């Protein structure tokens, strides 16, 4: 836990030692009264929390905001709904990379039962995004959206990304270029990159045409077939590196 994140209402309230954050502060970091730890407000400032009192299984602390949290990276990811165990790892890892938005969508070859997972309803998906943000030591948790179809998803993303965006679809079947080659020319300042990754069985020909009709360039990452979670993390890393955002 590289930062303890709190909501606006939590930042001024005592923290239970039984809370995951409280347990980490006391049992892992071995913090005592008078000690400090790195804290932040979800979507807000990063600062220093000073422990004023530990009693009755509660940690009382004061928070001093110091700097804004890191802004999200200009990257939106469309991901064909993967199996739940993959989804947990995927969300955590791309959140740590600073992805701005994650759009999970049903696809023609995707397993329909995966979309019935209760990960989102029970808050597990958000917790994975939060865990990744904590790992990164910042405060901006990626926004998460769910869509039944790819058409619905693309319509939503286009509204979110605005007019200035670069659209890339990862595909290992006859891609037009490599993912790296998609960045041979400098992008205008403020450009959002939208990266689409299919489900475990990839895209259908109909979906490929749909993506191309919407302006997506199909890009490859070599001949090896990757899991959805691997493709998402690798492609996000390549995109951010090629855009000079991992310096």
PDB file of C-alpha atoms in Angstrom:
ATOM      1  CA  UNK A   1       0.000   0.000   0.000  1.00  0.00           C
ATOM      2  CA  UNK A   2       1.908   3.032  -1.311  1.00  0.00           C
ATOM      3  CA  UNK A   3      -0.809   5.470  -0.276  1.00  0.00           C
ATOM      4  CA  UNK A   4      -3.888   5.274   1.947  1.00  0.00           C
ATOM      5  CA  UNK A   5      -6.847   6.572  -0.024  1.00  0.00           C
ATOM      6  CA  UNK A   6      -9.960   8.044   1.560  1.00  0.00           C
ATOM      7  CA  UNK A   7     -13.170   9.581   0.302  1.00  0.00           C
ATOM      8  CA  UNK A   8     -13.992  13.183   1.172  1.00  0.00           C
ATOM      9  CA  UNK A   9     -16.189  12.018   4.060  1.00  0.00           C
ATOM     10  CA  UNK A  10     -13.643   9.515   5.398  1.00  0.00           C
ATOM     11  CA  UNK A  11     -10.705  11.917   5.498  1.00  0.00           C
ATOM     12  CA  UNK A  12     -12.139  13.728   8.544  1.00  0.00           C
ATOM     13  CA  UNK A  13     -13.315  10.603  10.383  1.00  0.00           C
ATOM     14  CA  UNK A  14     -11.536   8.050  12.602  1.00  0.00           C
ATOM     15  CA  UNK A  15     -10.250   4.937  10.790  1.00  0.00           C
ATOM     16  CA  UNK A  16     -11.033   1.518  12.234  1.00  0.00           C
ATOM     17  CA  UNK A  17      -8.002  -0.655  12.897  1.00  0.00           C
ATOM     18  CA  UNK A  18     -10.041  -3.522  11.452  1.00  0.00           C
ATOM     19  CA  UNK A  19     -10.261  -1.634   8.144  1.00  0.00           C
ATOM     20  CA  UNK A  20      -7.735  -2.886   5.567  1.00  0.00           C
ATOM     21  CA  UNK A  21      -6.029   0.508   5.604  1.00  0.00           C
ATOM     22  CA  UNK A  22      -5.970   0.695   9.385  1.00  0.00           C
ATOM     23  CA  UNK A  23      -4.569  -2.811   9.684  1.00  0.00           C
ATOM     24  CA  UNK A  24      -1.839  -1.983   7.180  1.00  0.00           C
ATOM     25  CA  UNK A  25      -0.908   1.237   8.984  1.00  0.00           C
ATOM     26  CA  UNK A  26      -0.647  -0.412  12.408  1.00  0.00           C
ATOM     27  CA  UNK A  27       0.465  -3.988  11.691  1.00  0.00           C
ATOM     28  CA  UNK A  28       2.555  -3.595   8.537  1.00  0.00           C
ATOM     29  CA  UNK A  29       3.891  -0.044   8.761  1.00  0.00           C
ATOM     30  CA  UNK A  30       4.004  -0.199  12.604  1.00  0.00           C
ATOM     31  CA  UNK A  31       2.848   3.404  12.885  1.00  0.00           C
ATOM     32  CA  UNK A  32       2.189   4.908  16.320  1.00  0.00           C
ATOM     33  CA  UNK A  33       0.787   8.154  17.689  1.00  0.00           C
ATOM     34  CA  UNK A  34       2.722  11.078  16.254  1.00  0.00           C
ATOM     35  CA  UNK A  35       3.837   9.144  13.172  1.00  0.00           C
ATOM     36  CA  UNK A  36       2.879  10.095   9.634  1.00  0.00           C
ATOM     37  CA  UNK A  37       1.828   8.200   6.521  1.00  0.00           C
ATOM     38  CA  UNK A  38       1.125   9.089   2.890  1.00  0.00           C
ATOM     39  CA  UNK A  39      -2.579   9.662   2.271  1.00  0.00           C
ATOM     40  CA  UNK A  40      -4.859  11.091  -0.342  1.00  0.00           C
ATOM     41  CA  UNK A  41      -8.447  11.832  -1.300  1.00  0.00           C
ATOM     42  CA  UNK A  42      -9.894   9.732  -4.126  1.00  0.00           C
ATOM     43  CA  UNK A  43      -9.823  11.952  -7.200  1.00  0.00           C
ATOM     44  CA  UNK A  44      -8.159  14.727  -5.211  1.00  0.00           C
ATOM     45  CA  UNK A  45      -5.085  15.820  -3.296  1.00  0.00           C
ATOM     46  CA  UNK A  46      -2.129  13.817  -2.017  1.00  0.00           C
ATOM     47  CA  UNK A  47      -0.659  14.722   1.334  1.00  0.00           C
ATOM     48  CA  UNK A  48       0.541  13.642   4.742  1.00  0.00           C
ATOM     49  CA  UNK A  49      -1.616  12.194   7.508  1.00  0.00           C
ATOM     50  CA  UNK A  50      -0.420  12.528  11.101  1.00  0.00           C
ATOM     51  CA  UNK A  51      -1.716  10.067  13.682  1.00  0.00           C
ATOM     52  CA  UNK A  52      -3.043  12.001  16.673  1.00  0.00           C
ATOM     53  CA  UNK A  53      -4.529   9.132  18.678  1.00  0.00           C
ATOM     54  CA  UNK A  54      -4.936   5.366  18.597  1.00  0.00           C
ATOM     55  CA  UNK A  55      -7.612   4.151  20.967  1.00  0.00           C
ATOM     56  CA  UNK A  56     -10.780   2.046  21.039  1.00  0.00           C
ATOM     57  CA  UNK A  57      -9.630   0.239  17.881  1.00  0.00           C
ATOM     58  CA  UNK A  58      -9.614   3.506  15.955  1.00  0.00           C
ATOM     59  CA  UNK A  59      -6.916   5.634  14.390  1.00  0.00           C
ATOM     60  CA  UNK A  60      -7.513   9.357  14.636  1.00  0.00           C
ATOM     61  CA  UNK A  61      -5.445  11.427  12.246  1.00  0.00           C
ATOM     62  CA  UNK A  62      -5.163  14.863  10.689  1.00  0.00           C
ATOM     63  CA  UNK A  63      -4.634  15.256   6.949  1.00  0.00           C
ATOM     64  CA  UNK A  64      -2.487  17.923   5.345  1.00  0.00           C
ATOM     65  CA  UNK A  65      -3.093  18.138   1.551  1.00  0.00           C
ATOM     66  CA  UNK A  66       0.096  18.994  -0.315  1.00  0.00           C
ATOM     67  CA  UNK A  67       0.003  18.245  -4.057  1.00  0.00           C
ATOM     68  CA  UNK A  68      -2.573  17.239  -6.668  1.00  0.00           C
ATOM     69  CA  UNK A  69      -2.677  13.553  -7.519  1.00  0.00           C
ATOM     70  CA  UNK A  70      -1.283  12.451 -10.862  1.00  0.00           C
ATOM     71  CA  UNK A  71      -3.704  13.152 -13.688  1.00  0.00           C
ATOM     72  CA  UNK A  72      -5.002  10.133 -15.625  1.00  0.00           C
ATOM     73  CA  UNK A  73      -3.068   9.173 -18.744  1.00  0.00           C
ATOM     74  CA  UNK A  74      -4.715  10.075 -22.095  1.00  0.00           C
ATOM     75  CA  UNK A  75      -5.649   6.439 -22.672  1.00  0.00           C
ATOM     76  CA  UNK A  76      -9.096   4.841 -22.843  1.00  0.00           C
ATOM     77  CA  UNK A  77      -9.302   1.063 -23.114  1.00  0.00           C
ATOM     78  CA  UNK A  78     -12.088  -1.001 -24.654  1.00  0.00           C
ATOM     79  CA  UNK A  79     -11.849  -4.609 -23.490  1.00  0.00           C
ATOM     80  CA  UNK A  80     -13.910  -7.618 -24.478  1.00  0.00           C
ATOM     81  CA  UNK A  81     -15.254  -9.012 -21.210  1.00  0.00           C
ATOM     82  CA  UNK A  82     -12.694 -11.595 -19.975  1.00  0.00           C
ATOM     83  CA  UNK A  83     -13.160 -14.371 -17.438  1.00  0.00           C
ATOM     84  CA  UNK A  84     -13.564 -12.945 -13.899  1.00  0.00           C
ATOM     85  CA  UNK A  85     -10.182 -14.112 -12.549  1.00  0.00           C
ATOM     86  CA  UNK A  86      -8.448 -12.379 -15.459  1.00  0.00           C
ATOM     87  CA  UNK A  87     -10.571  -9.277 -15.033  1.00  0.00           C
ATOM     88  CA  UNK A  88      -9.395  -8.755 -11.455  1.00  0.00           C
ATOM     89  CA  UNK A  89      -5.718  -8.758 -12.410  1.00  0.00           C
ATOM     90  CA  UNK A  90      -6.343  -6.749 -15.567  1.00  0.00           C
ATOM     91  CA  UNK A  91      -8.154  -3.922 -13.787  1.00  0.00           C
ATOM     92  CA  UNK A  92      -5.537  -3.669 -11.063  1.00  0.00           C
ATOM     93  CA  UNK A  93      -2.618  -3.542 -13.492  1.00  0.00           C
ATOM     94  CA  UNK A  94      -4.005  -1.024 -15.971  1.00  0.00           C
ATOM     95  CA  UNK A  95      -5.150   1.180 -13.094  1.00  0.00           C
ATOM     96  CA  UNK A  96      -1.552   1.207 -11.855  1.00  0.00           C
ATOM     97  CA  UNK A  97      -0.521   2.407 -15.325  1.00  0.00           C
ATOM     98  CA  UNK A  98      -2.929   5.337 -15.024  1.00  0.00           C
ATOM     99  CA  UNK A  99      -5.532   4.488 -17.664  1.00  0.00           C
ATOM    100  CA  UNK A 100      -8.255   7.137 -17.821  1.00  0.00           C
ATOM    101  CA  UNK A 101     -11.284   4.920 -18.566  1.00  0.00           C
ATOM    102  CA  UNK A 102     -12.035   1.214 -18.917  1.00  0.00           C
ATOM    103  CA  UNK A 103     -14.969   0.124 -21.082  1.00  0.00           C
ATOM    104  CA  UNK A 104     -15.867  -3.553 -20.703  1.00  0.00           C
ATOM    105  CA  UNK A 105     -18.007  -4.836 -23.533  1.00  0.00           C
ATOM    106  CA  UNK A 106     -19.704  -7.931 -24.790  1.00  0.00           C
ATOM    107  CA  UNK A 107     -18.300  -9.250 -28.072  1.00  0.00           C
ATOM    108  CA  UNK A 108     -19.569 -11.758 -30.608  1.00  0.00           C
ATOM    109  CA  UNK A 109     -17.043 -14.425 -29.621  1.00  0.00           C
ATOM    110  CA  UNK A 110     -16.932 -13.551 -25.927  1.00  0.00           C
ATOM    111  CA  UNK A 111     -18.329 -15.958 -23.345  1.00  0.00           C
ATOM    112  CA  UNK A 112     -21.740 -14.541 -22.450  1.00  0.00           C
ATOM    113  CA  UNK A 113     -21.668 -15.909 -18.913  1.00  0.00           C
ATOM    114  CA  UNK A 114     -18.677 -13.715 -18.036  1.00  0.00           C
ATOM    115  CA  UNK A 115     -20.892 -10.662 -18.360  1.00  0.00           C
ATOM    116  CA  UNK A 116     -23.153 -12.071 -15.664  1.00  0.00           C
ATOM    117  CA  UNK A 117     -20.321 -11.873 -13.123  1.00  0.00           C
ATOM    118  CA  UNK A 118     -21.218 -10.018  -9.937  1.00  0.00           C
ATOM    119  CA  UNK A 119     -17.766  -8.430  -9.707  1.00  0.00           C
ATOM    120  CA  UNK A 120     -19.151  -5.026 -10.593  1.00  0.00           C
ATOM    121  CA  UNK A 121     -22.353  -5.205  -8.545  1.00  0.00           C
ATOM    122  CA  UNK A 122     -20.456  -6.313  -5.434  1.00  0.00           C
ATOM    123  CA  UNK A 123     -17.797  -3.648  -5.820  1.00  0.00           C
ATOM    124  CA  UNK A 124     -14.927  -6.066  -6.514  1.00  0.00           C
ATOM    125  CA  UNK A 125     -14.121  -4.453  -9.867  1.00  0.00           C
ATOM    126  CA  UNK A 126     -13.865  -1.018  -8.263  1.00  0.00           C
ATOM    127  CA  UNK A 127     -11.673  -2.440  -5.500  1.00  0.00           C
ATOM    128  CA  UNK A 128      -9.252  -3.790  -8.112  1.00  0.00           C
ATOM    129  CA  UNK A 129      -9.092  -0.359  -9.759  1.00  0.00           C
ATOM    130  CA  UNK A 130      -8.570   1.188  -6.335  1.00  0.00           C
ATOM    131  CA  UNK A 131      -5.813  -1.315  -5.515  1.00  0.00           C
ATOM    132  CA  UNK A 132      -4.016  -0.438  -8.736  1.00  0.00           C
ATOM    133  CA  UNK A 133      -4.299   3.269  -7.978  1.00  0.00           C
ATOM    134  CA  UNK A 134      -2.920   2.692  -4.469  1.00  0.00           C
ATOM    135  CA  UNK A 135      -0.052   0.707  -5.988  1.00  0.00           C
ATOM    136  CA  UNK A 136       0.733   3.717  -8.182  1.00  0.00           C
ATOM    137  CA  UNK A 137       0.740   5.987  -5.116  1.00  0.00           C
ATOM    138  CA  UNK A 138      -1.776   8.428  -6.529  1.00  0.00           C
ATOM    139  CA  UNK A 139      -5.482   9.282  -6.323  1.00  0.00           C
ATOM    140  CA  UNK A 140      -7.133   9.104  -9.770  1.00  0.00           C
ATOM    141  CA  UNK A 141      -9.134   5.878 -10.018  1.00  0.00           C
ATOM    142  CA  UNK A 142     -10.057   4.967 -13.631  1.00  0.00           C
ATOM    143  CA  UNK A 143     -13.737   5.229 -14.535  1.00  0.00           C
ATOM    144  CA  UNK A 144     -15.399   1.907 -15.350  1.00  0.00           C
ATOM    145  CA  UNK A 145     -18.191   1.424 -17.912  1.00  0.00           C
ATOM    146  CA  UNK A 146     -20.107  -1.688 -18.979  1.00  0.00           C
ATOM    147  CA  UNK A 147     -21.664  -2.261 -22.410  1.00  0.00           C
ATOM    148  CA  UNK A 148     -23.676  -5.112 -23.864  1.00  0.00           C
ATOM    149  CA  UNK A 149     -22.397  -4.727 -27.431  1.00  0.00           C
ATOM    150  CA  UNK A 150     -19.360  -3.342 -29.220  1.00  0.00           C
ATOM    151  CA  UNK A 151     -21.518  -0.843 -31.130  1.00  0.00           C
ATOM    152  CA  UNK A 152     -22.929   0.551 -27.899  1.00  0.00           C
ATOM    153  CA  UNK A 153     -19.420   0.668 -26.445  1.00  0.00           C
ATOM    154  CA  UNK A 154     -17.865   2.555 -29.363  1.00  0.00           C
ATOM    155  CA  UNK A 155     -20.693   5.102 -29.387  1.00  0.00           C
ATOM    156  CA  UNK A 156     -20.076   5.756 -25.686  1.00  0.00           C
ATOM    157  CA  UNK A 157     -16.305   6.018 -26.087  1.00  0.00           C
ATOM    158  CA  UNK A 158     -16.562   8.457 -28.986  1.00  0.00           C
ATOM    159  CA  UNK A 159     -18.620  10.804 -26.825  1.00  0.00           C
ATOM    160  CA  UNK A 160     -16.163  10.468 -23.961  1.00  0.00           C
ATOM    161  CA  UNK A 161     -12.986  10.887 -26.026  1.00  0.00           C
ATOM    162  CA  UNK A 162     -14.230  13.956 -27.890  1.00  0.00           C
ATOM    163  CA  UNK A 163     -13.101  14.902 -31.389  1.00  0.00           C
ATOM    164  CA  UNK A 164      -9.340  14.596 -30.904  1.00  0.00           C
ATOM    165  CA  UNK A 165      -8.598  10.899 -30.492  1.00  0.00           C
ATOM    166  CA  UNK A 166      -6.495   8.114 -31.983  1.00  0.00           C
ATOM    167  CA  UNK A 167      -8.326   4.785 -32.363  1.00  0.00           C
ATOM    168  CA  UNK A 168      -6.380   1.507 -32.347  1.00  0.00           C
ATOM    169  CA  UNK A 169      -7.726  -2.050 -32.340  1.00  0.00           C
ATOM    170  CA  UNK A 170      -5.357  -4.814 -31.267  1.00  0.00           C
ATOM    171  CA  UNK A 171      -5.635  -7.802 -33.595  1.00  0.00           C
ATOM    172  CA  UNK A 172      -3.221 -10.606 -34.456  1.00  0.00           C
ATOM    173  CA  UNK A 173      -5.123 -11.537 -37.641  1.00  0.00           C
ATOM    174  CA  UNK A 174      -3.724  -9.559 -40.590  1.00  0.00           C
ATOM    175  CA  UNK A 175      -3.089  -6.284 -38.736  1.00  0.00           C
ATOM    176  CA  UNK A 176      -2.428  -3.211 -40.864  1.00  0.00           C
ATOM    177  CA  UNK A 177       0.694  -2.340 -38.863  1.00  0.00           C
ATOM    178  CA  UNK A 178       2.453  -3.041 -35.597  1.00  0.00           C
ATOM    179  CA  UNK A 179       1.379  -1.156 -32.500  1.00  0.00           C
ATOM    180  CA  UNK A 180       4.730   0.651 -32.435  1.00  0.00           C
ATOM    181  CA  UNK A 181       4.342   1.737 -36.074  1.00  0.00           C
ATOM    182  CA  UNK A 182       1.068   3.455 -35.155  1.00  0.00           C
ATOM    183  CA  UNK A 183       3.166   6.093 -33.386  1.00  0.00           C
ATOM    184  CA  UNK A 184       5.600   7.003 -36.161  1.00  0.00           C
ATOM    185  CA  UNK A 185       4.097  10.486 -36.352  1.00  0.00           C
ATOM    186  CA  UNK A 186       3.672  12.868 -33.443  1.00  0.00           C
ATOM    187  CA  UNK A 187       0.121  13.214 -32.176  1.00  0.00           C
ATOM    188  CA  UNK A 188      -1.455  16.636 -31.640  1.00  0.00           C
ATOM    189  CA  UNK A 189      -1.358  17.814 -28.052  1.00  0.00           C
ATOM    190  CA  UNK A 190      -4.352  16.632 -26.061  1.00  0.00           C
ATOM    191  CA  UNK A 191      -4.997  13.558 -28.205  1.00  0.00           C
ATOM    192  CA  UNK A 192      -6.687  10.660 -26.414  1.00  0.00           C
ATOM    193  CA  UNK A 193      -5.628   7.179 -27.502  1.00  0.00           C
ATOM    194  CA  UNK A 194      -8.431   4.617 -27.559  1.00  0.00           C
ATOM    195  CA  UNK A 195      -7.210   1.008 -27.581  1.00  0.00           C
ATOM    196  CA  UNK A 196      -9.652  -1.848 -28.240  1.00  0.00           C
ATOM    197  CA  UNK A 197      -8.818  -5.423 -27.207  1.00  0.00           C
ATOM    198  CA  UNK A 198     -11.064  -8.345 -28.005  1.00  0.00           C
ATOM    199  CA  UNK A 199     -12.193 -11.161 -25.753  1.00  0.00           C
ATOM    200  CA  UNK A 200     -10.289 -14.444 -25.490  1.00  0.00           C
ATOM    201  CA  UNK A 201     -11.366 -15.595 -28.961  1.00  0.00           C
ATOM    202  CA  UNK A 202     -10.621 -12.256 -30.585  1.00  0.00           C
ATOM    203  CA  UNK A 203     -12.683 -10.257 -33.079  1.00  0.00           C
ATOM    204  CA  UNK A 204     -15.045 -11.552 -35.744  1.00  0.00           C
ATOM    205  CA  UNK A 205     -14.742 -10.287 -39.324  1.00  0.00           C
ATOM    206  CA  UNK A 206     -17.920  -8.286 -38.782  1.00  0.00           C
ATOM    207  CA  UNK A 207     -16.416  -6.610 -35.708  1.00  0.00           C
ATOM    208  CA  UNK A 208     -13.190  -5.896 -37.593  1.00  0.00           C
ATOM    209  CA  UNK A 209     -15.180  -4.105 -40.295  1.00  0.00           C
ATOM    210  CA  UNK A 210     -17.188  -2.258 -37.653  1.00  0.00           C
ATOM    211  CA  UNK A 211     -14.027  -1.065 -35.931  1.00  0.00           C
ATOM    212  CA  UNK A 212     -12.507   0.052 -39.225  1.00  0.00           C
ATOM    213  CA  UNK A 213     -15.727   1.866 -40.174  1.00  0.00           C
ATOM    214  CA  UNK A 214     -15.442   3.765 -36.893  1.00  0.00           C
ATOM    215  CA  UNK A 215     -11.873   4.767 -37.766  1.00  0.00           C
ATOM    216  CA  UNK A 216      -9.918   2.178 -35.777  1.00  0.00           C
ATOM    217  CA  UNK A 217      -6.565   1.074 -37.182  1.00  0.00           C
ATOM    218  CA  UNK A 218      -5.912  -2.623 -36.590  1.00  0.00           C
ATOM    219  CA  UNK A 219      -2.495  -3.109 -34.967  1.00  0.00           C
ATOM    220  CA  UNK A 220      -0.519  -6.191 -34.019  1.00  0.00           C
ATOM    221  CA  UNK A 221       1.919  -7.061 -31.250  1.00  0.00           C
ATOM    222  CA  UNK A 222       3.663  -9.987 -32.903  1.00  0.00           C
ATOM    223  CA  UNK A 223       2.513 -13.450 -33.864  1.00  0.00           C
ATOM    224  CA  UNK A 224       2.093 -14.836 -30.363  1.00  0.00           C
ATOM    225  CA  UNK A 225      -1.451 -15.080 -29.020  1.00  0.00           C
ATOM    226  CA  UNK A 226      -1.846 -13.411 -25.628  1.00  0.00           C
ATOM    227  CA  UNK A 227      -4.467 -13.642 -22.934  1.00  0.00           C
ATOM    228  CA  UNK A 228      -6.790 -10.656 -22.803  1.00  0.00           C
ATOM    229  CA  UNK A 229      -5.262  -9.474 -19.522  1.00  0.00           C
ATOM    230  CA  UNK A 230      -1.727  -9.765 -20.943  1.00  0.00           C
ATOM    231  CA  UNK A 231      -2.647  -7.974 -24.161  1.00  0.00           C
ATOM    232  CA  UNK A 232      -4.287  -5.168 -22.184  1.00  0.00           C
ATOM    233  CA  UNK A 233      -1.299  -4.572 -19.906  1.00  0.00           C
ATOM    234  CA  UNK A 234       1.297  -4.905 -22.664  1.00  0.00           C
ATOM    235  CA  UNK A 235      -0.549  -2.684 -25.126  1.00  0.00           C
ATOM    236  CA  UNK A 236      -1.166  -0.008 -22.496  1.00  0.00           C
ATOM    237  CA  UNK A 237       2.527  -0.053 -21.611  1.00  0.00           C
ATOM    238  CA  UNK A 238       3.617   0.182 -25.268  1.00  0.00           C
ATOM    239  CA  UNK A 239       1.179   3.004 -25.988  1.00  0.00           C
ATOM    240  CA  UNK A 240       2.259   5.056 -22.981  1.00  0.00           C
ATOM    241  CA  UNK A 241       5.937   4.435 -23.749  1.00  0.00           C
ATOM    242  CA  UNK A 242       5.552   5.414 -27.419  1.00  0.00           C
ATOM    243  CA  UNK A 243       3.740   8.568 -26.338  1.00  0.00           C
ATOM    244  CA  UNK A 244       6.595   9.442 -23.989  1.00  0.00           C
ATOM    245  CA  UNK A 245       4.422   9.144 -20.896  1.00  0.00           C
ATOM    246  CA  UNK A 246       6.520   6.635 -18.959  1.00  0.00           C
ATOM    247  CA  UNK A 247       9.539   8.927 -18.657  1.00  0.00           C
TER     248      UNK A 247
END
